[in-house]
Amino acid sequence: MRIGLLGTGNVARALAHGWGTAGHEVLLGSRTPEERTDLDHPVVNLGDTAAHAEVLVNATPGTVSLELLQSIGTPALAGKLLIDVGVGLSDDYTQLSHPNSSLGEQIQAAFPLTSVVKTLCTMDSTVMTAPDGLDGPSTVFLSGDDAEAKRTTGRLLTDLGWPPSSQLDIGGITTARGQEHFAFLFMGIAGGLGSHTFNINVVPRTAG
C-alpha cells in the first residue's frame, strides 16, 4: 500500500522503516521537507503526502495534530483511512490536551469523511515495530467506528509483527480515550522499570 506518515520524529521513522521493510511504499510528510534530508525515506510536504497515500498515519505531537490536519484540508483527507497514533501531552508531561475526550475522537469529528482508527499509542516506538523483541506476547488496541478501516489497520499491524492474536478491537472511536489516557500509567511503569521498552498484555480468564 501507499502509506503517508505525517511527521518525521521517532514514531514516524520507526513505522516508516517497519512498513517499508514489509514492502509498502512509504512517504514521510513534513511542514519543512527541505530541512529533513537526513532520513531513509522520501520526505515531501504534507499536501503531497496526503495526495499520494492510500493510508495516512498521524505521527505528529497530539497538541498540534488537528491544526496540521486542517492545514491539509478536508477534501484531501476525504475517503482515506487515517491511523492516529498521537497523544496530546503538555511539554512537562503532566497534562493531556484532550482531558475529557481524545485526539482520535476530535479528528474523527473534524473530518467525518475520513475513517479514523486509533492504535499503537500505548507503547514506545521501539516496540511498535518489534513486538517479538519482548519476553512474551503483548496487546495492541484498535479504536474506530469503521469496521473495514479497522480490518485494514489490522493487516498493517500484522506487517509490523503483531499477529491477530495480539490485536484487540475495543470498540468505537470513543474508546480512544482509554488508549490516550494510558499515557500517564505508561510513564509510571517506565519510571518503575527504568526503561520505555515494554508493553502490556491483556490476559483473559480461561473459560470453564
mmCIF file with all atom_site columns, C-alpha atoms in Angstrom:
data_model
loop_
_atom_site.group_PDB
_atom_site.id
_atom_site.type_symbol
_atom_site.label_atom_id
_atom_site.label_alt_id
_atom_site.label_comp_id
_atom_site.label_asym_id
_atom_site.label_entity_id
_atom_site.label_seq_id
_atom_site.pdbx_PDB_ins_code
_atom_site.Cartn_x
_atom_site.Cartn_y
_atom_site.Cartn_z
_atom_site.occupancy
_atom_site.B_iso_or_equiv
_atom_site.pdbx_formal_charge
_atom_site.auth_seq_id
_atom_site.auth_comp_id
_atom_site.auth_asym_id
_atom_site.auth_atom_id
_atom_site.pdbx_PDB_model_num
ATOM 1   C CA . MET A 1 1   ? 0.000   0.000   0.000  1.00 0.00 ? 1   MET A CA 1
ATOM 2   C CA . ARG A 1 2   ? 0.982   3.640   -0.325 1.00 0.00 ? 2   ARG A CA 1
ATOM 3   C CA . ILE A 1 3   ? 1.423   4.866   3.245  1.00 0.00 ? 3   ILE A CA 1
ATOM 4   C CA . GLY A 1 4   ? 1.941   8.515   4.109  1.00 0.00 ? 4   GLY A CA 1
ATOM 5   C CA . LEU A 1 5   ? 3.272   9.297   7.561  1.00 0.00 ? 5   LEU A CA 1
ATOM 6   C CA . LEU A 1 6   ? 2.600   12.794  8.843  1.00 0.00 ? 6   LEU A CA 1
ATOM 7   C CA . GLY A 1 7   ? 5.614   13.621  10.966 1.00 0.00 ? 7   GLY A CA 1
ATOM 8   C CA . THR A 1 8   ? 9.330   12.867  10.918 1.00 0.00 ? 8   THR A CA 1
ATOM 9   C CA . GLY A 1 9   ? 10.031  12.073  14.579 1.00 0.00 ? 9   GLY A CA 1
ATOM 10  C CA . ASN A 1 10  ? 10.939  8.778   16.230 1.00 0.00 ? 10  ASN A CA 1
ATOM 11  C CA . VAL A 1 11  ? 7.481   7.272   15.776 1.00 0.00 ? 11  VAL A CA 1
ATOM 12  C CA . ALA A 1 12  ? 7.174   8.208   12.111 1.00 0.00 ? 12  ALA A CA 1
ATOM 13  C CA . ARG A 1 13  ? 10.670  6.959   11.335 1.00 0.00 ? 13  ARG A CA 1
ATOM 14  C CA . ALA A 1 14  ? 10.122  3.661   13.148 1.00 0.00 ? 14  ALA A CA 1
ATOM 15  C CA . LEU A 1 15  ? 6.832   2.995   11.366 1.00 0.00 ? 15  LEU A CA 1
ATOM 16  C CA . ALA A 1 16  ? 8.281   4.024   8.014  1.00 0.00 ? 16  ALA A CA 1
ATOM 17  C CA . HIS A 1 17  ? 11.085  1.531   8.470  1.00 0.00 ? 17  HIS A CA 1
ATOM 18  C CA . GLY A 1 18  ? 8.719   -1.238  9.574  1.00 0.00 ? 18  GLY A CA 1
ATOM 19  C CA . TRP A 1 19  ? 6.242   -0.833  6.748  1.00 0.00 ? 19  TRP A CA 1
ATOM 20  C CA . GLY A 1 20  ? 8.961   -0.165  4.200  1.00 0.00 ? 20  GLY A CA 1
ATOM 21  C CA . THR A 1 21  ? 10.661  -3.421  5.188  1.00 0.00 ? 21  THR A CA 1
ATOM 22  C CA . ALA A 1 22  ? 7.303   -5.178  4.739  1.00 0.00 ? 22  ALA A CA 1
ATOM 23  C CA . GLY A 1 23  ? 7.147   -3.941  1.146  1.00 0.00 ? 23  GLY A CA 1
ATOM 24  C CA . HIS A 1 24  ? 4.860   -0.931  1.409  1.00 0.00 ? 24  HIS A CA 1
ATOM 25  C CA . GLU A 1 25  ? 5.582   2.327   -0.401 1.00 0.00 ? 25  GLU A CA 1
ATOM 26  C CA . VAL A 1 26  ? 6.282   4.891   2.294  1.00 0.00 ? 26  VAL A CA 1
ATOM 27  C CA . LEU A 1 27  ? 6.428   8.696   2.273  1.00 0.00 ? 27  LEU A CA 1
ATOM 28  C CA . LEU A 1 28  ? 7.149   10.999  5.199  1.00 0.00 ? 28  LEU A CA 1
ATOM 29  C CA . GLY A 1 29  ? 5.311   14.312  5.354  1.00 0.00 ? 29  GLY A CA 1
ATOM 30  C CA . SER A 1 30  ? 6.774   17.468  6.881  1.00 0.00 ? 30  SER A CA 1
ATOM 31  C CA . ARG A 1 31  ? 5.935   21.162  7.030  1.00 0.00 ? 31  ARG A CA 1
ATOM 32  C CA . THR A 1 32  ? 9.609   21.783  6.192  1.00 0.00 ? 32  THR A CA 1
ATOM 33  C CA . PRO A 1 33  ? 10.708  18.875  3.958  1.00 0.00 ? 33  PRO A CA 1
ATOM 34  C CA . GLU A 1 34  ? 13.711  20.822  2.698  1.00 0.00 ? 34  GLU A CA 1
ATOM 35  C CA . GLU A 1 35  ? 15.189  20.603  6.194  1.00 0.00 ? 35  GLU A CA 1
ATOM 36  C CA . ARG A 1 36  ? 14.753  16.826  6.508  1.00 0.00 ? 36  ARG A CA 1
ATOM 37  C CA . THR A 1 37  ? 17.301  15.434  4.078  1.00 0.00 ? 37  THR A CA 1
ATOM 38  C CA . ASP A 1 38  ? 18.854  13.039  6.593  1.00 0.00 ? 38  ASP A CA 1
ATOM 39  C CA . LEU A 1 39  ? 16.126  10.384  6.623  1.00 0.00 ? 39  LEU A CA 1
ATOM 40  C CA . ASP A 1 40  ? 15.998  6.958   4.971  1.00 0.00 ? 40  ASP A CA 1
ATOM 41  C CA . HIS A 1 41  ? 12.685  7.601   3.180  1.00 0.00 ? 41  HIS A CA 1
ATOM 42  C CA . PRO A 1 42  ? 11.476  10.360  0.857  1.00 0.00 ? 42  PRO A CA 1
ATOM 43  C CA . VAL A 1 43  ? 10.202  13.463  2.657  1.00 0.00 ? 43  VAL A CA 1
ATOM 44  C CA . VAL A 1 44  ? 7.674   15.756  0.949  1.00 0.00 ? 44  VAL A CA 1
ATOM 45  C CA . ASN A 1 45  ? 5.233   18.412  2.084  1.00 0.00 ? 45  ASN A CA 1
ATOM 46  C CA . LEU A 1 46  ? 2.047   17.475  3.900  1.00 0.00 ? 46  LEU A CA 1
ATOM 47  C CA . GLY A 1 47  ? -0.274  18.048  0.950  1.00 0.00 ? 47  GLY A CA 1
ATOM 48  C CA . ASP A 1 48  ? 1.774   15.854  -1.366 1.00 0.00 ? 48  ASP A CA 1
ATOM 49  C CA . THR A 1 49  ? 1.891   13.161  1.306  1.00 0.00 ? 49  THR A CA 1
ATOM 50  C CA . ALA A 1 50  ? -1.903  13.150  1.599  1.00 0.00 ? 50  ALA A CA 1
ATOM 51  C CA . ALA A 1 51  ? -2.383  13.146  -2.173 1.00 0.00 ? 51  ALA A CA 1
ATOM 52  C CA . HIS A 1 52  ? -0.048  10.182  -2.658 1.00 0.00 ? 52  HIS A CA 1
ATOM 53  C CA . ALA A 1 53  ? -1.194  7.986   0.209  1.00 0.00 ? 53  ALA A CA 1
ATOM 54  C CA . GLU A 1 54  ? -3.922  5.371   0.359  1.00 0.00 ? 54  GLU A CA 1
ATOM 55  C CA . VAL A 1 55  ? -3.417  5.301   4.140  1.00 0.00 ? 55  VAL A CA 1
ATOM 56  C CA . LEU A 1 56  ? -2.330  8.263   6.237  1.00 0.00 ? 56  LEU A CA 1
ATOM 57  C CA . VAL A 1 57  ? -0.743  7.994   9.673  1.00 0.00 ? 57  VAL A CA 1
ATOM 58  C CA . ASN A 1 58  ? -0.830  10.843  12.151 1.00 0.00 ? 58  ASN A CA 1
ATOM 59  C CA . ALA A 1 59  ? 2.505   10.639  13.945 1.00 0.00 ? 59  ALA A CA 1
ATOM 60  C CA . THR A 1 60  ? 2.623   14.305  14.941 1.00 0.00 ? 60  THR A CA 1
ATOM 61  C CA . PRO A 1 61  ? 2.513   15.672  18.504 1.00 0.00 ? 61  PRO A CA 1
ATOM 62  C CA . GLY A 1 62  ? -1.096  15.474  19.585 1.00 0.00 ? 62  GLY A CA 1
ATOM 63  C CA . THR A 1 63  ? -1.130  19.105  20.714 1.00 0.00 ? 63  THR A CA 1
ATOM 64  C CA . VAL A 1 64  ? -0.754  20.277  17.089 1.00 0.00 ? 64  VAL A CA 1
ATOM 65  C CA . SER A 1 65  ? -2.313  17.390  15.130 1.00 0.00 ? 65  SER A CA 1
ATOM 66  C CA . LEU A 1 66  ? -5.710  18.975  14.476 1.00 0.00 ? 66  LEU A CA 1
ATOM 67  C CA . GLU A 1 67  ? -4.170  22.228  13.287 1.00 0.00 ? 67  GLU A CA 1
ATOM 68  C CA . LEU A 1 68  ? -1.832  20.328  10.992 1.00 0.00 ? 68  LEU A CA 1
ATOM 69  C CA . LEU A 1 69  ? -4.599  18.176  9.531  1.00 0.00 ? 69  LEU A CA 1
ATOM 70  C CA . GLN A 1 70  ? -6.785  21.228  8.984  1.00 0.00 ? 70  GLN A CA 1
ATOM 71  C CA . SER A 1 71  ? -3.934  22.813  7.037  1.00 0.00 ? 71  SER A CA 1
ATOM 72  C CA . ILE A 1 72  ? -4.064  19.845  4.654  1.00 0.00 ? 72  ILE A CA 1
ATOM 73  C CA . GLY A 1 73  ? -7.809  20.303  4.247  1.00 0.00 ? 73  GLY A CA 1
ATOM 74  C CA . THR A 1 74  ? -10.949 18.202  4.409  1.00 0.00 ? 74  THR A CA 1
ATOM 75  C CA . PRO A 1 75  ? -11.094 17.330  0.672  1.00 0.00 ? 75  PRO A CA 1
ATOM 76  C CA . ALA A 1 76  ? -7.564  15.887  0.732  1.00 0.00 ? 76  ALA A CA 1
ATOM 77  C CA . LEU A 1 77  ? -8.448  13.597  3.629  1.00 0.00 ? 77  LEU A CA 1
ATOM 78  C CA . ALA A 1 78  ? -11.923 12.531  2.467  1.00 0.00 ? 78  ALA A CA 1
ATOM 79  C CA . GLY A 1 79  ? -12.269 8.817   1.813  1.00 0.00 ? 79  GLY A CA 1
ATOM 80  C CA . LYS A 1 80  ? -8.918  7.948   3.360  1.00 0.00 ? 80  LYS A CA 1
ATOM 81  C CA . LEU A 1 81  ? -8.023  5.751   6.273  1.00 0.00 ? 81  LEU A CA 1
ATOM 82  C CA . LEU A 1 82  ? -6.215  7.788   8.913  1.00 0.00 ? 82  LEU A CA 1
ATOM 83  C CA . ILE A 1 83  ? -4.349  5.798   11.538 1.00 0.00 ? 83  ILE A CA 1
ATOM 84  C CA . ASP A 1 84  ? -3.861  8.043   14.564 1.00 0.00 ? 84  ASP A CA 1
ATOM 85  C CA . VAL A 1 85  ? -1.021  7.276   16.954 1.00 0.00 ? 85  VAL A CA 1
ATOM 86  C CA . GLY A 1 86  ? -0.762  10.739  18.521 1.00 0.00 ? 86  GLY A CA 1
ATOM 87  C CA . VAL A 1 87  ? -1.219  11.664  22.177 1.00 0.00 ? 87  VAL A CA 1
ATOM 88  C CA . GLY A 1 88  ? -1.565  15.295  23.267 1.00 0.00 ? 88  GLY A CA 1
ATOM 89  C CA . LEU A 1 89  ? 0.716   15.738  26.259 1.00 0.00 ? 89  LEU A CA 1
ATOM 90  C CA . SER A 1 90  ? 1.929   19.030  27.705 1.00 0.00 ? 90  SER A CA 1
ATOM 91  C CA . ASP A 1 91  ? 5.636   19.840  27.484 1.00 0.00 ? 91  ASP A CA 1
ATOM 92  C CA . ASP A 1 92  ? 6.158   18.727  31.076 1.00 0.00 ? 92  ASP A CA 1
ATOM 93  C CA . TYR A 1 93  ? 4.136   15.507  30.505 1.00 0.00 ? 93  TYR A CA 1
ATOM 94  C CA . THR A 1 94  ? 1.705   16.305  33.336 1.00 0.00 ? 94  THR A CA 1
ATOM 95  C CA . GLN A 1 95  ? -1.482  17.110  31.393 1.00 0.00 ? 95  GLN A CA 1
ATOM 96  C CA . LEU A 1 96  ? -3.427  15.839  28.410 1.00 0.00 ? 96  LEU A CA 1
ATOM 97  C CA . SER A 1 97  ? -4.569  18.383  25.853 1.00 0.00 ? 97  SER A CA 1
ATOM 98  C CA . HIS A 1 98  ? -7.837  16.413  25.475 1.00 0.00 ? 98  HIS A CA 1
ATOM 99  C CA . PRO A 1 99  ? -8.630  15.525  29.123 1.00 0.00 ? 99  PRO A CA 1
ATOM 100 C CA . ASN A 1 100 ? -12.353 14.838  28.632 1.00 0.00 ? 100 ASN A CA 1
ATOM 101 C CA . SER A 1 101 ? -12.148 13.415  25.146 1.00 0.00 ? 101 SER A CA 1
ATOM 102 C CA . SER A 1 102 ? -9.383  12.099  22.901 1.00 0.00 ? 102 SER A CA 1
ATOM 103 C CA . LEU A 1 103 ? -7.414  13.292  19.935 1.00 0.00 ? 103 LEU A CA 1
ATOM 104 C CA . GLY A 1 104 ? -8.818  10.380  17.936 1.00 0.00 ? 104 GLY A CA 1
ATOM 105 C CA . GLU A 1 105 ? -12.395 11.481  18.611 1.00 0.00 ? 105 GLU A CA 1
ATOM 106 C CA . GLN A 1 106 ? -11.648 15.086  17.774 1.00 0.00 ? 106 GLN A CA 1
ATOM 107 C CA . ILE A 1 107 ? -10.012 14.164  14.483 1.00 0.00 ? 107 ILE A CA 1
ATOM 108 C CA . GLN A 1 108 ? -12.986 11.968  13.566 1.00 0.00 ? 108 GLN A CA 1
ATOM 109 C CA . ALA A 1 109 ? -15.438 14.748  14.434 1.00 0.00 ? 109 ALA A CA 1
ATOM 110 C CA . ALA A 1 110 ? -13.478 17.305  12.421 1.00 0.00 ? 110 ALA A CA 1
ATOM 111 C CA . PHE A 1 111 ? -13.159 15.002  9.394  1.00 0.00 ? 111 PHE A CA 1
ATOM 112 C CA . PRO A 1 112 ? -16.351 12.912  9.167  1.00 0.00 ? 112 PRO A CA 1
ATOM 113 C CA . LEU A 1 113 ? -15.497 11.671  5.655  1.00 0.00 ? 113 LEU A CA 1
ATOM 114 C CA . THR A 1 114 ? -12.230 10.182  6.912  1.00 0.00 ? 114 THR A CA 1
ATOM 115 C CA . SER A 1 115 ? -12.106 6.814   8.711  1.00 0.00 ? 115 SER A CA 1
ATOM 116 C CA . VAL A 1 116 ? -10.017 7.279   11.859 1.00 0.00 ? 116 VAL A CA 1
ATOM 117 C CA . VAL A 1 117 ? -8.511  4.312   13.688 1.00 0.00 ? 117 VAL A CA 1
ATOM 118 C CA . LYS A 1 118 ? -6.592  4.796   16.916 1.00 0.00 ? 118 LYS A CA 1
ATOM 119 C CA . THR A 1 119 ? -3.799  2.342   17.643 1.00 0.00 ? 119 THR A CA 1
ATOM 120 C CA . LEU A 1 120 ? -0.145  1.941   18.727 1.00 0.00 ? 120 LEU A CA 1
ATOM 121 C CA . CYS A 1 121 ? -0.261  4.877   21.158 1.00 0.00 ? 121 CYS A CA 1
ATOM 122 C CA . THR A 1 122 ? 0.112   2.727   24.285 1.00 0.00 ? 122 THR A CA 1
ATOM 123 C CA . MET A 1 123 ? 3.760   1.837   23.657 1.00 0.00 ? 123 MET A CA 1
ATOM 124 C CA . ASP A 1 124 ? 7.139   3.293   22.768 1.00 0.00 ? 124 ASP A CA 1
ATOM 125 C CA . SER A 1 125 ? 8.306   3.462   19.156 1.00 0.00 ? 125 SER A CA 1
ATOM 126 C CA . THR A 1 126 ? 10.907  0.779   19.950 1.00 0.00 ? 126 THR A CA 1
ATOM 127 C CA . VAL A 1 127 ? 8.067   -1.706  20.493 1.00 0.00 ? 127 VAL A CA 1
ATOM 128 C CA . MET A 1 128 ? 5.714   -0.628  17.684 1.00 0.00 ? 128 MET A CA 1
ATOM 129 C CA . THR A 1 129 ? 7.754   -2.412  15.033 1.00 0.00 ? 129 THR A CA 1
ATOM 130 C CA . ALA A 1 130 ? 9.448   -5.094  17.141 1.00 0.00 ? 130 ALA A CA 1
ATOM 131 C CA . PRO A 1 131 ? 6.882   -6.736  19.426 1.00 0.00 ? 131 PRO A CA 1
ATOM 132 C CA . ASP A 1 132 ? 8.773   -10.018 19.138 1.00 0.00 ? 132 ASP A CA 1
ATOM 133 C CA . GLY A 1 133 ? 11.698  -8.366  20.923 1.00 0.00 ? 133 GLY A CA 1
ATOM 134 C CA . LEU A 1 134 ? 9.821   -8.509  24.208 1.00 0.00 ? 134 LEU A CA 1
ATOM 135 C CA . ASP A 1 135 ? 9.917   -11.520 26.523 1.00 0.00 ? 135 ASP A CA 1
ATOM 136 C CA . GLY A 1 136 ? 6.359   -12.578 25.715 1.00 0.00 ? 136 GLY A CA 1
ATOM 137 C CA . PRO A 1 137 ? 3.193   -11.727 23.800 1.00 0.00 ? 137 PRO A CA 1
ATOM 138 C CA . SER A 1 138 ? 1.521   -8.374  24.351 1.00 0.00 ? 138 SER A CA 1
ATOM 139 C CA . THR A 1 139 ? -1.515  -6.425  23.204 1.00 0.00 ? 139 THR A CA 1
ATOM 140 C CA . VAL A 1 140 ? -2.110  -3.653  20.682 1.00 0.00 ? 140 VAL A CA 1
ATOM 141 C CA . PHE A 1 141 ? -5.509  -1.920  20.754 1.00 0.00 ? 141 PHE A CA 1
ATOM 142 C CA . LEU A 1 142 ? -7.732  -0.624  17.952 1.00 0.00 ? 142 LEU A CA 1
ATOM 143 C CA . SER A 1 143 ? -10.489 2.002   18.315 1.00 0.00 ? 143 SER A CA 1
ATOM 144 C CA . GLY A 1 144 ? -12.643 3.226   15.448 1.00 0.00 ? 144 GLY A CA 1
ATOM 145 C CA . ASP A 1 145 ? -16.129 3.415   14.000 1.00 0.00 ? 145 ASP A CA 1
ATOM 146 C CA . ASP A 1 146 ? -15.414 1.842   10.597 1.00 0.00 ? 146 ASP A CA 1
ATOM 147 C CA . ALA A 1 147 ? -15.078 -1.954  10.609 1.00 0.00 ? 147 ALA A CA 1
ATOM 148 C CA . GLU A 1 148 ? -13.326 -2.139  7.240  1.00 0.00 ? 148 GLU A CA 1
ATOM 149 C CA . ALA A 1 149 ? -10.855 0.561   8.276  1.00 0.00 ? 149 ALA A CA 1
ATOM 150 C CA . LYS A 1 150 ? -10.018 -1.481  11.367 1.00 0.00 ? 150 LYS A CA 1
ATOM 151 C CA . ARG A 1 151 ? -9.536  -4.606  9.273  1.00 0.00 ? 151 ARG A CA 1
ATOM 152 C CA . THR A 1 152 ? -7.087  -2.766  7.013  1.00 0.00 ? 152 THR A CA 1
ATOM 153 C CA . THR A 1 153 ? -5.307  -1.383  10.063 1.00 0.00 ? 153 THR A CA 1
ATOM 154 C CA . GLY A 1 154 ? -5.121  -4.887  11.499 1.00 0.00 ? 154 GLY A CA 1
ATOM 155 C CA . ARG A 1 155 ? -3.409  -6.155  8.359  1.00 0.00 ? 155 ARG A CA 1
ATOM 156 C CA . LEU A 1 156 ? -0.896  -3.313  8.565  1.00 0.00 ? 156 LEU A CA 1
ATOM 157 C CA . LEU A 1 157 ? -0.264  -4.143  12.223 1.00 0.00 ? 157 LEU A CA 1
ATOM 158 C CA . THR A 1 158 ? 0.390   -7.748  11.218 1.00 0.00 ? 158 THR A CA 1
ATOM 159 C CA . ASP A 1 159 ? 3.005   -6.452  8.790  1.00 0.00 ? 159 ASP A CA 1
ATOM 160 C CA . LEU A 1 160 ? 4.735   -4.788  11.747 1.00 0.00 ? 160 LEU A CA 1
ATOM 161 C CA . GLY A 1 161 ? 4.877   -8.084  13.619 1.00 0.00 ? 161 GLY A CA 1
ATOM 162 C CA . TRP A 1 162 ? 1.577   -8.011  15.540 1.00 0.00 ? 162 TRP A CA 1
ATOM 163 C CA . PRO A 1 163 ? -0.301  -11.273 14.947 1.00 0.00 ? 163 PRO A CA 1
ATOM 164 C CA . PRO A 1 164 ? -4.117  -11.167 15.053 1.00 0.00 ? 164 PRO A CA 1
ATOM 165 C CA . SER A 1 165 ? -3.984  -12.850 18.465 1.00 0.00 ? 165 SER A CA 1
ATOM 166 C CA . SER A 1 166 ? -2.245  -9.738  19.845 1.00 0.00 ? 166 SER A CA 1
ATOM 167 C CA . GLN A 1 167 ? -4.751  -7.283  18.363 1.00 0.00 ? 167 GLN A CA 1
ATOM 168 C CA . LEU A 1 168 ? -7.733  -6.247  20.473 1.00 0.00 ? 168 LEU A CA 1
ATOM 169 C CA . ASP A 1 169 ? -10.597 -4.242  18.956 1.00 0.00 ? 169 ASP A CA 1
ATOM 170 C CA . ILE A 1 170 ? -12.010 -2.328  21.918 1.00 0.00 ? 170 ILE A CA 1
ATOM 171 C CA . GLY A 1 171 ? -14.846 -0.577  20.088 1.00 0.00 ? 171 GLY A CA 1
ATOM 172 C CA . GLY A 1 172 ? -15.716 2.767   18.546 1.00 0.00 ? 172 GLY A CA 1
ATOM 173 C CA . ILE A 1 173 ? -13.585 5.869   18.389 1.00 0.00 ? 173 ILE A CA 1
ATOM 174 C CA . THR A 1 174 ? -14.741 6.987   21.849 1.00 0.00 ? 174 THR A CA 1
ATOM 175 C CA . THR A 1 175 ? -12.630 4.154   23.291 1.00 0.00 ? 175 THR A CA 1
ATOM 176 C CA . ALA A 1 176 ? -9.565  6.035   22.057 1.00 0.00 ? 176 ALA A CA 1
ATOM 177 C CA . ARG A 1 177 ? -9.843  7.890   25.366 1.00 0.00 ? 177 ARG A CA 1
ATOM 178 C CA . GLY A 1 178 ? -8.629  4.840   27.228 1.00 0.00 ? 178 GLY A CA 1
ATOM 179 C CA . GLN A 1 179 ? -5.681  4.388   24.903 1.00 0.00 ? 179 GLN A CA 1
ATOM 180 C CA . GLU A 1 180 ? -4.590  8.001   25.164 1.00 0.00 ? 180 GLU A CA 1
ATOM 181 C CA . HIS A 1 181 ? -5.140  8.322   28.913 1.00 0.00 ? 181 HIS A CA 1
ATOM 182 C CA . PHE A 1 182 ? -2.918  5.278   29.396 1.00 0.00 ? 182 PHE A CA 1
ATOM 183 C CA . ALA A 1 183 ? -0.020  7.682   28.768 1.00 0.00 ? 183 ALA A CA 1
ATOM 184 C CA . PHE A 1 184 ? 0.180   8.502   32.471 1.00 0.00 ? 184 PHE A CA 1
ATOM 185 C CA . LEU A 1 185 ? 0.337   4.848   33.508 1.00 0.00 ? 185 LEU A CA 1
ATOM 186 C CA . PHE A 1 186 ? 2.872   4.230   30.742 1.00 0.00 ? 186 PHE A CA 1
ATOM 187 C CA . MET A 1 187 ? 5.162   6.878   32.204 1.00 0.00 ? 187 MET A CA 1
ATOM 188 C CA . GLY A 1 188 ? 4.769   5.433   35.678 1.00 0.00 ? 188 GLY A CA 1
ATOM 189 C CA . ILE A 1 189 ? 5.641   1.937   34.500 1.00 0.00 ? 189 ILE A CA 1
ATOM 190 C CA . ALA A 1 190 ? 8.612   3.289   32.538 1.00 0.00 ? 190 ALA A CA 1
ATOM 191 C CA . GLY A 1 191 ? 9.863   5.001   35.685 1.00 0.00 ? 191 GLY A CA 1
ATOM 192 C CA . GLY A 1 192 ? 9.469   1.817   37.711 1.00 0.00 ? 192 GLY A CA 1
ATOM 193 C CA . LEU A 1 193 ? 11.250  -0.310  35.138 1.00 0.00 ? 193 LEU A CA 1
ATOM 194 C CA . GLY A 1 194 ? 13.843  2.267   34.172 1.00 0.00 ? 194 GLY A CA 1
ATOM 195 C CA . SER A 1 195 ? 13.024  1.600   30.513 1.00 0.00 ? 195 SER A CA 1
ATOM 196 C CA . HIS A 1 196 ? 10.470  2.530   27.852 1.00 0.00 ? 196 HIS A CA 1
ATOM 197 C CA . THR A 1 197 ? 10.853  -0.779  26.030 1.00 0.00 ? 197 THR A CA 1
ATOM 198 C CA . PHE A 1 198 ? 7.903   -2.755  27.378 1.00 0.00 ? 198 PHE A CA 1
ATOM 199 C CA . ASN A 1 199 ? 4.235   -3.373  26.662 1.00 0.00 ? 199 ASN A CA 1
ATOM 200 C CA . ILE A 1 200 ? 1.169   -4.694  28.460 1.00 0.00 ? 200 ILE A CA 1
ATOM 201 C CA . ASN A 1 201 ? -0.725  -7.890  27.754 1.00 0.00 ? 201 ASN A CA 1
ATOM 202 C CA . VAL A 1 202 ? -4.447  -8.437  28.291 1.00 0.00 ? 202 VAL A CA 1
ATOM 203 C CA . VAL A 1 203 ? -4.828  -11.867 29.905 1.00 0.00 ? 203 VAL A CA 1
ATOM 204 C CA . PRO A 1 204 ? -8.450  -13.115 29.941 1.00 0.00 ? 204 PRO A CA 1
ATOM 205 C CA . ARG A 1 205 ? -9.766  -15.759 32.299 1.00 0.00 ? 205 ARG A CA 1
ATOM 206 C CA . THR A 1 206 ? -9.731  -19.257 30.915 1.00 0.00 ? 206 THR A CA 1
ATOM 207 C CA . ALA A 1 207 ? -13.227 -20.373 30.009 1.00 0.00 ? 207 ALA A CA 1
ATOM 208 C CA . GLY A 1 208 ? -14.754 -23.107 32.077 1.00 0.00 ? 208 GLY A CA 1
#
